[in-house]
Amino acid sequence: MPLGPPPLLRSPVGLGRAVAILLGAVAVADVVAVWADLSLLDVMNRMLADDWSVALERDSDRADGLMALAAALQTFTYLATAVVFLVWFHRVRVNAEVFDPFGHRKKRGWAIGGWFVPVVNLWFPRRIAVDCWDASGPWQKPRSHALVNTWWKLWLLSLFAGEVGDRAYFRAEEAEEYRTAAQQMLFADSLEIVSAVFAALFVLALTRMQDDKARSGPREPEPVAVL
């Protein structure tokens, strides 16, 4: 039997739309970051080619400013999105328990806590997402996990790529090291744009599934054959 207070069905539509909009803002911040990465890469290439000039110094200052702007935008949009996403994720987890009380491998609290516990945060959120996906699908019509898996893989890849790029940038001291860091950050920020898009698709799909299922009413009993 499920432990804790009984789950209450609440609409995830407003939160889902808010998360999707914020993920769009994350993608915009990543586009600015890509622009900053390309500017830094251009400056480092010219510097390594001994193409020093007043214009290069001006472009270098501009690249530094873009890097600072991109970092601020990414930090703000990521934090805002994370807060609203966690509220939405917990809500769809509770709703999924209404649809299927016994189809969940993790308790409700892990819908938030699972993101913060080291190591287990590499797979607990996906497991919860899959259970919610299965419970929220049409009655007796399971849906493919392809979108969930694609979102999760892109999220992990972008997370690791971003960490590598940031470490390379903060350790860099020479022009060649900055150029390598710019290339790594360019890859990470480009990947994060794709990751944000698939995250929005996942959020909107699961939100729509739960809304449709709630509107469809309780499951109809299966017909019993009369002998």
mmCIF file of C-alpha atoms in Angstrom:
data_model
loop_
_atom_site.group_PDB
_atom_site.id
_atom_site.type_symbol
_atom_site.label_atom_id
_atom_site.label_comp_id
_atom_site.label_asym_id
_atom_site.label_seq_id
_atom_site.Cartn_x
_atom_site.Cartn_y
_atom_site.Cartn_z
ATOM 1 C CA MET A 1 0.000 0.000 0.000
ATOM 2 C CA PRO A 2 1.288 3.541 -0.724
ATOM 3 C CA LEU A 3 2.521 5.343 2.401
ATOM 4 C CA GLY A 4 1.819 8.966 3.331
ATOM 5 C CA PRO A 5 -1.231 11.138 2.712
ATOM 6 C CA PRO A 6 -3.432 10.151 -0.215
ATOM 7 C CA PRO A 7 -2.392 11.815 -3.483
ATOM 8 C CA LEU A 8 -4.578 14.592 -4.847
ATOM 9 C CA LEU A 9 -4.995 15.176 -8.557
ATOM 10 C CA ARG A 10 -4.042 18.739 -9.512
ATOM 11 C CA SER A 11 -3.691 20.241 -12.972
ATOM 12 C CA PRO A 12 -0.092 20.410 -14.208
ATOM 13 C CA VAL A 13 -0.980 22.566 -17.228
ATOM 14 C CA GLY A 14 -0.043 25.989 -15.844
ATOM 15 C CA LEU A 15 3.227 24.764 -14.383
ATOM 16 C CA GLY A 16 4.041 22.786 -17.517
ATOM 17 C CA ARG A 17 3.603 25.826 -19.723
ATOM 18 C CA ALA A 18 5.699 27.935 -17.347
ATOM 19 C CA VAL A 19 8.511 25.376 -17.440
ATOM 20 C CA ALA A 20 8.399 25.254 -21.244
ATOM 21 C CA ILE A 21 8.632 29.056 -21.442
ATOM 22 C CA LEU A 22 11.548 29.108 -19.006
ATOM 23 C CA LEU A 23 13.304 26.380 -20.980
ATOM 24 C CA GLY A 24 12.918 28.641 -24.001
ATOM 25 C CA ALA A 25 14.660 31.368 -21.995
ATOM 26 C CA VAL A 26 17.424 28.881 -21.163
ATOM 27 C CA ALA A 27 17.859 28.166 -24.878
ATOM 28 C CA VAL A 28 18.084 31.913 -25.600
ATOM 29 C CA ALA A 29 20.740 32.291 -22.896
ATOM 30 C CA ASP A 30 22.635 29.399 -24.487
ATOM 31 C CA VAL A 31 22.448 31.123 -27.884
ATOM 32 C CA VAL A 32 24.088 34.171 -26.293
ATOM 33 C CA ALA A 33 26.686 31.833 -24.804
ATOM 34 C CA VAL A 34 27.392 30.341 -28.248
ATOM 35 C CA TRP A 35 27.874 33.865 -29.599
ATOM 36 C CA ALA A 36 30.294 34.589 -26.742
ATOM 37 C CA ASP A 37 32.178 31.321 -27.371
ATOM 38 C CA LEU A 38 32.572 32.137 -31.063
ATOM 39 C CA SER A 39 33.799 35.640 -30.230
ATOM 40 C CA LEU A 40 36.367 34.279 -27.782
ATOM 41 C CA LEU A 41 37.465 31.624 -30.270
ATOM 42 C CA ASP A 42 37.930 34.256 -32.986
ATOM 43 C CA VAL A 43 40.025 36.447 -30.669
ATOM 44 C CA MET A 44 42.222 33.521 -29.608
ATOM 45 C CA ASN A 45 42.779 32.409 -33.223
ATOM 46 C CA ARG A 46 43.848 35.907 -34.217
ATOM 47 C CA MET A 47 46.054 36.250 -31.168
ATOM 48 C CA LEU A 48 47.815 32.963 -31.903
ATOM 49 C CA ALA A 49 48.376 34.169 -35.466
ATOM 50 C CA ASP A 50 50.223 37.214 -34.068
ATOM 51 C CA ASP A 51 47.576 39.458 -35.528
ATOM 52 C CA TRP A 52 47.686 41.998 -32.689
ATOM 53 C CA SER A 53 46.021 45.337 -33.337
ATOM 54 C CA VAL A 54 43.869 47.918 -31.646
ATOM 55 C CA ALA A 55 40.867 46.214 -33.237
ATOM 56 C CA LEU A 56 41.896 42.875 -31.712
ATOM 57 C CA GLU A 57 42.195 44.446 -28.272
ATOM 58 C CA ARG A 58 38.740 45.976 -28.688
ATOM 59 C CA ASP A 59 37.310 42.635 -29.821
ATOM 60 C CA SER A 60 38.973 40.936 -26.867
ATOM 61 C CA ASP A 61 37.252 43.299 -24.444
ATOM 62 C CA ARG A 62 33.968 42.693 -26.244
ATOM 63 C CA ALA A 63 34.440 38.919 -25.989
ATOM 64 C CA ASP A 64 35.091 39.218 -22.244
ATOM 65 C CA GLY A 65 31.920 41.251 -21.858
ATOM 66 C CA LEU A 66 29.897 38.712 -23.815
ATOM 67 C CA MET A 67 31.282 35.872 -21.702
ATOM 68 C CA ALA A 68 30.225 37.690 -18.518
ATOM 69 C CA LEU A 69 26.777 38.462 -19.940
ATOM 70 C CA ALA A 70 26.263 34.865 -21.072
ATOM 71 C CA ALA A 71 27.315 33.509 -17.672
ATOM 72 C CA ALA A 72 24.858 35.821 -15.884
ATOM 73 C CA LEU A 73 21.987 34.952 -18.240
ATOM 74 C CA GLN A 74 22.653 31.216 -17.998
ATOM 75 C CA THR A 75 22.851 31.291 -14.197
ATOM 76 C CA PHE A 76 19.619 33.282 -13.828
ATOM 77 C CA THR A 77 17.581 31.269 -16.340
ATOM 78 C CA TYR A 78 18.877 27.906 -15.089
ATOM 79 C CA LEU A 79 18.039 28.675 -11.454
ATOM 80 C CA ALA A 80 14.563 30.007 -12.284
ATOM 81 C CA THR A 81 13.844 27.022 -14.516
ATOM 82 C CA ALA A 82 15.128 24.527 -11.944
ATOM 83 C CA VAL A 83 12.791 25.841 -9.235
ATOM 84 C CA VAL A 84 9.659 25.760 -11.403
ATOM 85 C CA PHE A 85 10.648 22.424 -12.986
ATOM 86 C CA LEU A 86 10.980 20.771 -9.576
ATOM 87 C CA VAL A 87 7.533 21.999 -8.535
ATOM 88 C CA TRP A 88 6.094 20.668 -11.797
ATOM 89 C CA PHE A 89 7.981 17.356 -11.517
ATOM 90 C CA HIS A 90 6.681 16.745 -8.012
ATOM 91 C CA ARG A 91 3.138 17.555 -9.108
ATOM 92 C CA VAL A 92 3.167 15.141 -12.048
ATOM 93 C CA ARG A 93 4.635 12.480 -9.740
ATOM 94 C CA VAL A 94 1.732 12.912 -7.291
ATOM 95 C CA ASN A 95 -0.780 12.936 -10.147
ATOM 96 C CA ALA A 96 0.744 9.767 -11.568
ATOM 97 C CA GLU A 97 0.142 8.054 -8.229
ATOM 98 C CA VAL A 98 -3.550 8.919 -8.554
ATOM 99 C CA PHE A 99 -3.636 7.246 -11.965
ATOM 100 C CA ASP A 100 -1.616 4.213 -10.834
ATOM 101 C CA PRO A 101 -0.986 3.913 -7.056
ATOM 102 C CA PHE A 102 1.250 0.849 -7.363
ATOM 103 C CA GLY A 103 3.329 1.581 -10.469
ATOM 104 C CA HIS A 104 6.103 3.626 -8.843
ATOM 105 C CA ARG A 105 9.519 2.429 -7.785
ATOM 106 C CA LYS A 106 10.403 5.574 -5.785
ATOM 107 C CA LYS A 107 8.460 7.546 -3.195
ATOM 108 C CA ARG A 108 7.169 11.031 -3.958
ATOM 109 C CA GLY A 109 9.953 12.769 -2.062
ATOM 110 C CA TRP A 110 12.528 11.480 -4.521
ATOM 111 C CA ALA A 111 10.896 13.595 -7.235
ATOM 112 C CA ILE A 112 12.792 16.499 -5.646
ATOM 113 C CA GLY A 113 15.436 14.848 -3.485
ATOM 114 C CA GLY A 114 16.598 12.570 -6.286
ATOM 115 C CA TRP A 115 18.072 15.557 -8.138
ATOM 116 C CA PHE A 116 20.337 16.560 -5.237
ATOM 117 C CA VAL A 117 21.756 13.293 -3.912
ATOM 118 C CA PRO A 118 25.125 12.606 -5.583
ATOM 119 C CA VAL A 119 25.427 9.549 -7.832
ATOM 120 C CA VAL A 120 21.761 8.533 -7.579
ATOM 121 C CA ASN A 121 20.847 11.776 -9.353
ATOM 122 C CA LEU A 122 22.254 10.155 -12.482
ATOM 123 C CA TRP A 123 19.307 7.756 -12.739
ATOM 124 C CA PHE A 124 16.644 8.319 -10.042
ATOM 125 C CA PRO A 125 14.950 11.254 -11.847
ATOM 126 C CA ARG A 126 14.768 9.269 -15.084
ATOM 127 C CA ARG A 127 13.251 6.298 -13.267
ATOM 128 C CA ILE A 128 10.611 8.554 -11.699
ATOM 129 C CA ALA A 129 9.955 10.194 -15.073
ATOM 130 C CA VAL A 130 9.441 6.806 -16.729
ATOM 131 C CA ASP A 131 7.041 5.677 -13.997
ATOM 132 C CA CYS A 132 5.067 8.935 -14.356
ATOM 133 C CA TRP A 133 5.065 8.529 -18.135
ATOM 134 C CA ASP A 134 3.707 4.984 -17.928
ATOM 135 C CA ALA A 135 1.063 5.880 -15.335
ATOM 136 C CA SER A 136 -0.068 8.944 -17.297
ATOM 137 C CA GLY A 137 -0.453 7.260 -20.687
ATOM 138 C CA PRO A 138 -3.815 6.307 -22.168
ATOM 139 C CA TRP A 139 -5.559 3.399 -20.486
ATOM 140 C CA GLN A 140 -4.148 0.101 -21.787
ATOM 141 C CA LYS A 141 -2.083 1.946 -24.431
ATOM 142 C CA PRO A 142 1.537 2.224 -23.226
ATOM 143 C CA ARG A 143 3.614 4.843 -25.004
ATOM 144 C CA SER A 144 7.238 4.576 -26.066
ATOM 145 C CA HIS A 145 9.925 5.888 -23.710
ATOM 146 C CA ALA A 146 11.930 7.335 -26.620
ATOM 147 C CA LEU A 147 11.268 10.973 -25.730
ATOM 148 C CA VAL A 148 12.037 10.424 -22.032
ATOM 149 C CA ASN A 149 15.273 8.618 -22.837
ATOM 150 C CA THR A 150 16.380 11.203 -25.396
ATOM 151 C CA TRP A 151 15.726 14.060 -22.979
ATOM 152 C CA TRP A 152 17.610 12.328 -20.177
ATOM 153 C CA LYS A 153 20.645 11.378 -22.276
ATOM 154 C CA LEU A 154 20.940 14.902 -23.671
ATOM 155 C CA TRP A 155 20.622 16.334 -20.154
ATOM 156 C CA LEU A 156 23.459 14.159 -18.843
ATOM 157 C CA LEU A 157 25.677 14.825 -21.869
ATOM 158 C CA SER A 158 25.151 18.581 -21.651
ATOM 159 C CA LEU A 159 25.830 18.474 -17.910
ATOM 160 C CA PHE A 160 29.167 16.694 -18.351
ATOM 161 C CA ALA A 161 30.167 18.743 -21.401
ATOM 162 C CA GLY A 162 29.410 21.972 -19.551
ATOM 163 C CA GLU A 163 31.502 20.888 -16.587
ATOM 164 C CA VAL A 164 34.461 20.063 -18.850
ATOM 165 C CA GLY A 165 34.176 23.383 -20.679
ATOM 166 C CA ASP A 166 33.892 25.454 -17.499
ATOM 167 C CA ARG A 167 36.877 23.735 -15.897
ATOM 168 C CA ALA A 168 38.985 24.290 -19.007
ATOM 169 C CA TYR A 169 38.039 27.987 -19.125
ATOM 170 C CA PHE A 170 38.811 28.699 -15.467
ATOM 171 C CA ARG A 171 42.142 26.825 -15.649
ATOM 172 C CA ALA A 172 43.247 28.509 -18.876
ATOM 173 C CA GLU A 173 46.197 30.893 -18.748
ATOM 174 C CA GLU A 174 47.672 30.877 -22.259
ATOM 175 C CA ALA A 175 45.977 31.758 -25.559
ATOM 176 C CA GLU A 176 46.075 28.140 -26.750
ATOM 177 C CA GLU A 177 44.364 26.977 -23.559
ATOM 178 C CA TYR A 178 41.675 29.635 -23.966
ATOM 179 C CA ARG A 179 41.119 28.524 -27.549
ATOM 180 C CA THR A 180 40.668 24.912 -26.445
ATOM 181 C CA ALA A 181 38.311 26.023 -23.681
ATOM 182 C CA ALA A 182 36.289 28.096 -26.154
ATOM 183 C CA GLN A 183 35.900 25.074 -28.423
ATOM 184 C CA GLN A 184 34.759 22.901 -25.522
ATOM 185 C CA MET A 185 32.285 25.518 -24.282
ATOM 186 C CA LEU A 186 30.964 26.002 -27.809
ATOM 187 C CA PHE A 187 30.160 22.300 -27.994
ATOM 188 C CA ALA A 188 28.605 22.292 -24.512
ATOM 189 C CA ASP A 189 26.448 25.364 -25.079
ATOM 190 C CA SER A 190 25.266 24.099 -28.473
ATOM 191 C CA LEU A 191 24.339 20.774 -26.876
ATOM 192 C CA GLU A 192 22.489 22.567 -24.095
ATOM 193 C CA ILE A 193 20.265 24.285 -26.660
ATOM 194 C CA VAL A 194 19.216 20.890 -28.032
ATOM 195 C CA SER A 195 18.810 19.558 -24.492
ATOM 196 C CA ALA A 196 16.530 22.460 -23.549
ATOM 197 C CA VAL A 197 14.369 21.835 -26.621
ATOM 198 C CA PHE A 198 13.903 18.145 -25.805
ATOM 199 C CA ALA A 199 13.286 18.964 -22.140
ATOM 200 C CA ALA A 200 10.463 21.289 -23.198
ATOM 201 C CA LEU A 201 9.037 18.601 -25.489
ATOM 202 C CA PHE A 202 9.111 16.094 -22.612
ATOM 203 C CA VAL A 203 7.451 18.525 -20.193
ATOM 204 C CA LEU A 204 4.701 19.473 -22.647
ATOM 205 C CA ALA A 205 4.070 15.847 -23.643
ATOM 206 C CA LEU A 206 3.759 14.569 -20.069
ATOM 207 C CA THR A 207 1.635 17.560 -19.097
ATOM 208 C CA ARG A 208 -0.715 16.927 -22.011
ATOM 209 C CA MET A 209 -0.907 13.205 -21.215
ATOM 210 C CA GLN A 210 -1.923 13.879 -17.618
ATOM 211 C CA ASP A 211 -4.447 16.523 -18.626
ATOM 212 C CA ASP A 212 -6.012 14.228 -21.220
ATOM 213 C CA LYS A 213 -6.152 11.323 -18.792
ATOM 214 C CA ALA A 214 -7.723 13.418 -16.059
ATOM 215 C CA ARG A 215 -10.385 14.625 -18.487
ATOM 216 C CA SER A 216 -11.076 11.096 -19.755
ATOM 217 C CA GLY A 217 -12.399 10.014 -16.372
ATOM 218 C CA PRO A 218 -11.793 6.747 -14.481
ATOM 219 C CA ARG A 219 -10.753 3.607 -16.235
ATOM 220 C CA GLU A 220 -13.612 1.649 -17.737
ATOM 221 C CA PRO A 221 -13.913 -1.938 -16.452
ATOM 222 C CA GLU A 222 -12.776 -4.622 -18.847
ATOM 223 C CA PRO A 223 -15.618 -6.670 -20.371
ATOM 224 C CA VAL A 224 -16.114 -10.057 -18.766
ATOM 225 C CA ALA A 225 -16.851 -12.962 -21.030
ATOM 226 C CA VAL A 226 -20.070 -14.813 -20.178
ATOM 227 C CA LEU A 227 -19.808 -18.573 -20.594
#
